[in-house]
Coordinates of C-alpha atoms and ligand atoms in Angstrom, one line a residue:
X1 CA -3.6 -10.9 92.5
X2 CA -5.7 -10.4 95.7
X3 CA -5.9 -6.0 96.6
X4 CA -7.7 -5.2 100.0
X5 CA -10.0 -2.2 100.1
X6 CA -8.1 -1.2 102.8
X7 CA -6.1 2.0 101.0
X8 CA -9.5 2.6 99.0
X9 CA -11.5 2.8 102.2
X10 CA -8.7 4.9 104.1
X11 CA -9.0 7.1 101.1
X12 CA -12.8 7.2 100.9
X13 CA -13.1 8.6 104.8
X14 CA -10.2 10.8 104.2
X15 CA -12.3 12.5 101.1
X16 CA -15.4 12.5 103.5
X17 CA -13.8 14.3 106.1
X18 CA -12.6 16.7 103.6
X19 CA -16.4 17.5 102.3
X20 CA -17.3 17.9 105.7
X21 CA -14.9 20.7 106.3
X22 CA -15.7 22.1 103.0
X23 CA -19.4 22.7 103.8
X24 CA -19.0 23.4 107.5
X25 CA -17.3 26.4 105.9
X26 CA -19.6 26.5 103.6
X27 CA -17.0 26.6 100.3
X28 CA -19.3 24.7 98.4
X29 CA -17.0 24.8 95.4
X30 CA -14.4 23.0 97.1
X31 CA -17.3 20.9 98.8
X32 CA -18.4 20.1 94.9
X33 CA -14.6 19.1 94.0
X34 CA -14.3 16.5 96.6
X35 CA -17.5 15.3 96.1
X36 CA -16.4 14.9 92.6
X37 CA -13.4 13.0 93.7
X38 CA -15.2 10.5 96.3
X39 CA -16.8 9.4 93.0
X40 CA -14.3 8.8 90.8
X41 CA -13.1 6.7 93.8
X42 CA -16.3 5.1 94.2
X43 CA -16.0 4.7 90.6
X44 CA -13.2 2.7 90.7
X45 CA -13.4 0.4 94.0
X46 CA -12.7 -2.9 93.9
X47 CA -15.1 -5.7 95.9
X48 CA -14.0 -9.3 96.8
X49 CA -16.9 -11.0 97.7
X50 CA -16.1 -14.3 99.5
X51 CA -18.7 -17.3 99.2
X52 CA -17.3 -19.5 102.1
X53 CA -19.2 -22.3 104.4
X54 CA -18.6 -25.4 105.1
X55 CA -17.4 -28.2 103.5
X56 CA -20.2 -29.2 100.3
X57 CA -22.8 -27.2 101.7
X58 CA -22.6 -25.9 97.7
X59 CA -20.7 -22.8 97.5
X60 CA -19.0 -23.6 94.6
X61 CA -22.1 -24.6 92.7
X62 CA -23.4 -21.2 93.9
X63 CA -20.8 -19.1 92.6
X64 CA -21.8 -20.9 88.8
X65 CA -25.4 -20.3 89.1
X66 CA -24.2 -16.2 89.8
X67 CA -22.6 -16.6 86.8
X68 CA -24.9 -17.8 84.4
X69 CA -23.1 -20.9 84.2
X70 CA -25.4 -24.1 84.5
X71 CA -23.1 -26.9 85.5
X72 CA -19.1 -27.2 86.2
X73 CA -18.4 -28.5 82.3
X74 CA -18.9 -25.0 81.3
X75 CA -15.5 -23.4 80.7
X76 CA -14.3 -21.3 83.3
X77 CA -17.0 -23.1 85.7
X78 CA -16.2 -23.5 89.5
X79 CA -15.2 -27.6 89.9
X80 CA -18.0 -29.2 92.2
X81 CA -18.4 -32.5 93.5
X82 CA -19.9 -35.1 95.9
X83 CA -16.6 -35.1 98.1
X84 CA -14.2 -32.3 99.3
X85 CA -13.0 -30.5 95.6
X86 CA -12.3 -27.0 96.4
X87 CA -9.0 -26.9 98.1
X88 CA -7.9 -23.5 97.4
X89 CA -9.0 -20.1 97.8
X90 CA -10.2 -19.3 93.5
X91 CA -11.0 -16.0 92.3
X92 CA -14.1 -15.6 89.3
X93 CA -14.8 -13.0 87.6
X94 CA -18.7 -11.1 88.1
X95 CA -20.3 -11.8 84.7
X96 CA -21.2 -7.8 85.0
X97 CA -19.3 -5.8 86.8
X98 CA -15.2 -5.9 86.0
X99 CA -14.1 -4.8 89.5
X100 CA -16.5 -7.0 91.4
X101 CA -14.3 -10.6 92.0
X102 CA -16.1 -13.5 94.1
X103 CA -13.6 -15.7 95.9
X104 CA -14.7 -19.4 96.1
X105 CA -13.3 -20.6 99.0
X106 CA -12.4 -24.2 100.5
X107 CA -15.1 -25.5 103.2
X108 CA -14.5 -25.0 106.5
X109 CA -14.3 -28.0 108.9
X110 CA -12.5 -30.8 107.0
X111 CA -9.0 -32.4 107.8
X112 CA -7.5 -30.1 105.5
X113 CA -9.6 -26.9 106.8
X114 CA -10.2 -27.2 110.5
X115 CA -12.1 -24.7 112.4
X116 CA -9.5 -23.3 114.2
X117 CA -7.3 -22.7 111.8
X118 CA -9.9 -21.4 108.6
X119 CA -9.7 -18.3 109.0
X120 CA -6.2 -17.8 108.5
X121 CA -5.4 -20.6 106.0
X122 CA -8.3 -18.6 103.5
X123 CA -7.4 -15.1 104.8
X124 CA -10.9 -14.4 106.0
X125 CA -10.2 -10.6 106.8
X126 CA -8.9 -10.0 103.4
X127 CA -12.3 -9.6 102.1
X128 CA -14.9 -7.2 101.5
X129 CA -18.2 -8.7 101.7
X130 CA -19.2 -12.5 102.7
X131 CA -21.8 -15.3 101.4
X132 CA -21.9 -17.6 104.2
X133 CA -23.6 -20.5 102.7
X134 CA -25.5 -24.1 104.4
X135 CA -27.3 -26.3 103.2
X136 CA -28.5 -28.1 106.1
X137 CA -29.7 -27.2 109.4
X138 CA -28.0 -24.3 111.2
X139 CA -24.7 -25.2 112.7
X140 CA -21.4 -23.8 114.6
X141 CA -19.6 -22.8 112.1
X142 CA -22.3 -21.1 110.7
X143 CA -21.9 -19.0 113.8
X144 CA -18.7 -19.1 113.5
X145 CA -18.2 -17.4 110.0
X146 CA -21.3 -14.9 110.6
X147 CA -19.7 -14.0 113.9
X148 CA -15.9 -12.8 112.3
X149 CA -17.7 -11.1 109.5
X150 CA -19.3 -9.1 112.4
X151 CA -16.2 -8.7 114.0
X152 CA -14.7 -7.0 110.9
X153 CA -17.1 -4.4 110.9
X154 CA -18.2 -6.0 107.8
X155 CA -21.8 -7.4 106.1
X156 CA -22.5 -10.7 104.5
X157 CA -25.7 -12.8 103.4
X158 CA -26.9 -15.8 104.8
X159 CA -27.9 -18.3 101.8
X160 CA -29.5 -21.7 103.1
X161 CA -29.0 -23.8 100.0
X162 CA -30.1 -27.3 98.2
X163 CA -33.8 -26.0 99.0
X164 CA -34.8 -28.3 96.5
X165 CA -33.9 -31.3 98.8
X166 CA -35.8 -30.5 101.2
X167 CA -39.3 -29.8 99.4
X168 CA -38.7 -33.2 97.3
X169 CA -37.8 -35.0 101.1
X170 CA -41.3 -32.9 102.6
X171 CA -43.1 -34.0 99.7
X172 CA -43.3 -37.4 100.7
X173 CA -45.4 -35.8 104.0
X174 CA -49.1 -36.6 104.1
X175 CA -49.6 -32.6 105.0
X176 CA -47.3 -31.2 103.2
X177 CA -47.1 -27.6 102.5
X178 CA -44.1 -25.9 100.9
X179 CA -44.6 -22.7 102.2
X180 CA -44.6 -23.8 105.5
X181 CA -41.1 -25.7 105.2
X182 CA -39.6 -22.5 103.7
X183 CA -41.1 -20.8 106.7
X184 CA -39.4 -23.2 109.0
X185 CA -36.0 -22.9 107.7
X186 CA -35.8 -19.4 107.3
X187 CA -37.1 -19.0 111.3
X188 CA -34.3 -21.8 112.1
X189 CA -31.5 -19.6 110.2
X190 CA -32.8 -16.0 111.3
X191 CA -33.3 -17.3 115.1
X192 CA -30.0 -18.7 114.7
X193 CA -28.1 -16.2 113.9
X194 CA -30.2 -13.6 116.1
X195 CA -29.6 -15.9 119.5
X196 CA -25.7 -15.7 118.5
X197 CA -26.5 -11.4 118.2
X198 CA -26.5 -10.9 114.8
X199 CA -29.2 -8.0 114.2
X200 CA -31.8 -8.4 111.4
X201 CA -29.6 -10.5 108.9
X202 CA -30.3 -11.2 105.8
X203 CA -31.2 -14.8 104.8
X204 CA -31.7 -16.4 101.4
X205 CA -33.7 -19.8 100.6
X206 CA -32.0 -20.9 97.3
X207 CA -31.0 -23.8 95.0
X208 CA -28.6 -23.3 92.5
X209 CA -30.4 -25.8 90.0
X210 CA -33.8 -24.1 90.3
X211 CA -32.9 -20.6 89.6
X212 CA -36.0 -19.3 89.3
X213 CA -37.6 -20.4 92.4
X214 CA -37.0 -19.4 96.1
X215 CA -35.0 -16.4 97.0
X216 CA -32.5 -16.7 94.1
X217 CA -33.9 -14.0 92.0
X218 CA -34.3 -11.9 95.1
X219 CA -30.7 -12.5 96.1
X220 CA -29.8 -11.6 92.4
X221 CA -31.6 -8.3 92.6
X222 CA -30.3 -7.4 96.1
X223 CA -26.7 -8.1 95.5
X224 CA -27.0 -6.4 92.0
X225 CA -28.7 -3.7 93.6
X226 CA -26.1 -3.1 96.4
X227 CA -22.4 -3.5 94.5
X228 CA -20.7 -0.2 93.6
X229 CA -19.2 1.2 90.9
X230 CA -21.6 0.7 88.6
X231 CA -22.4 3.9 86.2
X232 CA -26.5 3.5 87.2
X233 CA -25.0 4.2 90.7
X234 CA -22.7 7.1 89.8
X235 CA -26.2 8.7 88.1
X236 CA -28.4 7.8 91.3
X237 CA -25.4 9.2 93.4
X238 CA -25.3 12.9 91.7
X239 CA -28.9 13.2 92.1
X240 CA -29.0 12.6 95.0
X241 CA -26.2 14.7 95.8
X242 CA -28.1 17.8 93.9
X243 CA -31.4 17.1 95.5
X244 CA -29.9 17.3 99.0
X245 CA -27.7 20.3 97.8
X246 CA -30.6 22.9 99.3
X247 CA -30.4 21.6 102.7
X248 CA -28.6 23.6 105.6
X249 CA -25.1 22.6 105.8
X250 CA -25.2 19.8 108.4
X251 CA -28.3 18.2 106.5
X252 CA -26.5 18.0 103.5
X253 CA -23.4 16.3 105.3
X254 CA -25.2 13.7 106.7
X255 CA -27.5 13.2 103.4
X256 CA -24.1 13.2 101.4
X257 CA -22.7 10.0 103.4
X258 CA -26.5 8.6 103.3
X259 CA -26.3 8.4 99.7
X260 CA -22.7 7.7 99.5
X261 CA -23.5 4.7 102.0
X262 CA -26.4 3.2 99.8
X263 CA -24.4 3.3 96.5
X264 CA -21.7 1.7 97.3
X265 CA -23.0 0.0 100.8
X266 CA -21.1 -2.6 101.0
X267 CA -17.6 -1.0 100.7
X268 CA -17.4 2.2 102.5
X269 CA -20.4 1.3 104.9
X270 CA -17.6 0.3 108.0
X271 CA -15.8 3.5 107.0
X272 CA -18.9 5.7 106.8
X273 CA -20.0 4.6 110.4
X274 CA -16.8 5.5 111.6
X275 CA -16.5 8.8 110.1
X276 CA -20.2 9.8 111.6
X277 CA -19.1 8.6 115.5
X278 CA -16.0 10.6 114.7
X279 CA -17.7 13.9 114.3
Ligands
GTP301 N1 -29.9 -30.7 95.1 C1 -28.9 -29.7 95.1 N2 -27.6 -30.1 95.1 C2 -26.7 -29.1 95.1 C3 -27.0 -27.7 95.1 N3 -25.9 -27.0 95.1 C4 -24.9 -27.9 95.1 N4 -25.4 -29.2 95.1 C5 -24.6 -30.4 95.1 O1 -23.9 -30.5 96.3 C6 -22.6 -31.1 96.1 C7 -21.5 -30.1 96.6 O2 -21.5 -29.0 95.8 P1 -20.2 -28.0 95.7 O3 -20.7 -26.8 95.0 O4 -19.1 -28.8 95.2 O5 -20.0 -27.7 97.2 P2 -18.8 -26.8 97.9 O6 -19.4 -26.2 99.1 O7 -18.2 -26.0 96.9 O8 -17.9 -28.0 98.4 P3 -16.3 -27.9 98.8 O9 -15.6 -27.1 97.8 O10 -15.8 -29.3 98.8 O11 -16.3 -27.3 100.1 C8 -22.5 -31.4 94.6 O12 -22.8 -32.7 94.4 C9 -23.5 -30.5 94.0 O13 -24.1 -30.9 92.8 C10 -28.4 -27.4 95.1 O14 -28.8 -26.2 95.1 N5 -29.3 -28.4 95.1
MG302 MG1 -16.2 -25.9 96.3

């Protein structure tokens, strides 16, 4: 069944607020205990990541390739297909991490699935972190989806997929060059989203049959690199925590929700931000 983050975050800045006190009084043991505690919390957050976009732009085909799965006969393999197939919101399980899900969801913009009424028919705000996937040139609902993620306070990845597609189609150009074509769609999705106020977003080239190519190893490492809860997180998280520990007090505060902010970025990042205008 579908948890929000929304007690775990409530509880994260509550824990936050409490270390703040602690070392504004300087009680460092009690500053130590909740520190302790934010990361047995940390330890056991849960993420939904949602891979949405619209209708056969490949999300579902995406979701496979993240799990090591190379086509939808595999069991426990997203369906895909040529027409509509996804026609309800489908949790899978993150090959690593036990507590990270990602939500396939339907595409946005069909009969079934207008516009207007996505958000709500997939429960859009339910969701900790967003894929916002296309695979042709950038459109509305692009904007759209990039635009509520903003709203939320939350963060997502742009992926432009079926990048194989368009190097076979540029092939067939006298002067072809690939690298320039993968320059020219990752200008058109960055400018795109930029025009629309989006600030430095983060856009992947990929295509789910060619893993190795393009951005998908780079999109593997950064979305490995950013989930929580994982143990070489807790590890890089106390170190961090002792090397800041000689600091003045206020130093070490700030330091304390910098590190607790890059381990588990993508779940307590909204929270964090809101803690820090607080004080
Ligand atoms: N060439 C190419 N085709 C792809 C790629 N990813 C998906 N496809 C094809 O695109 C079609 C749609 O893929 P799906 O993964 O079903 O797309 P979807 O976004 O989940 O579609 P809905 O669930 O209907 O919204 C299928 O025929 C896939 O085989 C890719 O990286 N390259
Ligand atoms: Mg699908």
């Amino acid at each position: 069944p579908f948890q929000s983050n929304e007690n775990i975050s409530f509880g994260f800045a509550l824990v936050k607020e409490e270390i703040n006190e602690a070392l504004l009084k300087n009680d460092r043991p009690a500053a130590a205990a909740k520190i302790n505690d934010l990361m047995m919390k940390e330890k056991n957050i849960r993420l939904n990541i949602a891979i949405t976009g619209e209708s056969g732009s490949g999300k579902s085909t995406f979701v496979n390739a993240l799990r090591g799965l190379c086509d939808d006969e595999e069991e426990g393999a997203a369906p895909t297909g040529v027409t509509e197939t996804t026609m309800e919101v489908t949790e899978y399980p993150h090959p690593k991490y036990p507590n990270v899900t990602l939500w396939d969801l339907p595409g946005i913009g069909t009969t079934k699935f207008p516009a207007d009424e996505y958000l709500k028919l997939v429960g859009f705000e339910k969701f900790d972190f967003f894929i916002v996937i296309s695979d042709t040139r950038f459109r509305e609902n692009d904007v759209k989806l990039a635009q509520e993620v903003q709203k939320m306070k939350k963060k997502f990845y742009f992926v432009r997929s079926k990048i194989d597609n368009d190097i076979y189609a540029e092939r067939r150009k006298r002067d072809f060059s690939a690298d320039e074509a993968l320059t020219k769609i990752r200008d058109n999705c960055v400018n795109g989203l930029q025009t629309q106020g989006i600030e430095s977003p983060q856009v992947f080239l990929v295509s789910s049959f060619e893993l190795h190519l393009y951005d998908f190893p780079l999109l593997h490492k950064t979305l490995d690199r950013n989930l929580p809860a994982h143990k070489r997180d807790k590890r890089l998280f106390v170190s961090s925590v002792k090397r800041r520990w000689r600091y003045s007090k206020n130093t070490i505060c700030a330091d304390i929700m910098n590190a607790v902010t890059k381990t588990s970025m993508i779940a307590c990042e909204a929270k964090c931000e809101q803690t820090k205008s607080q004080s």
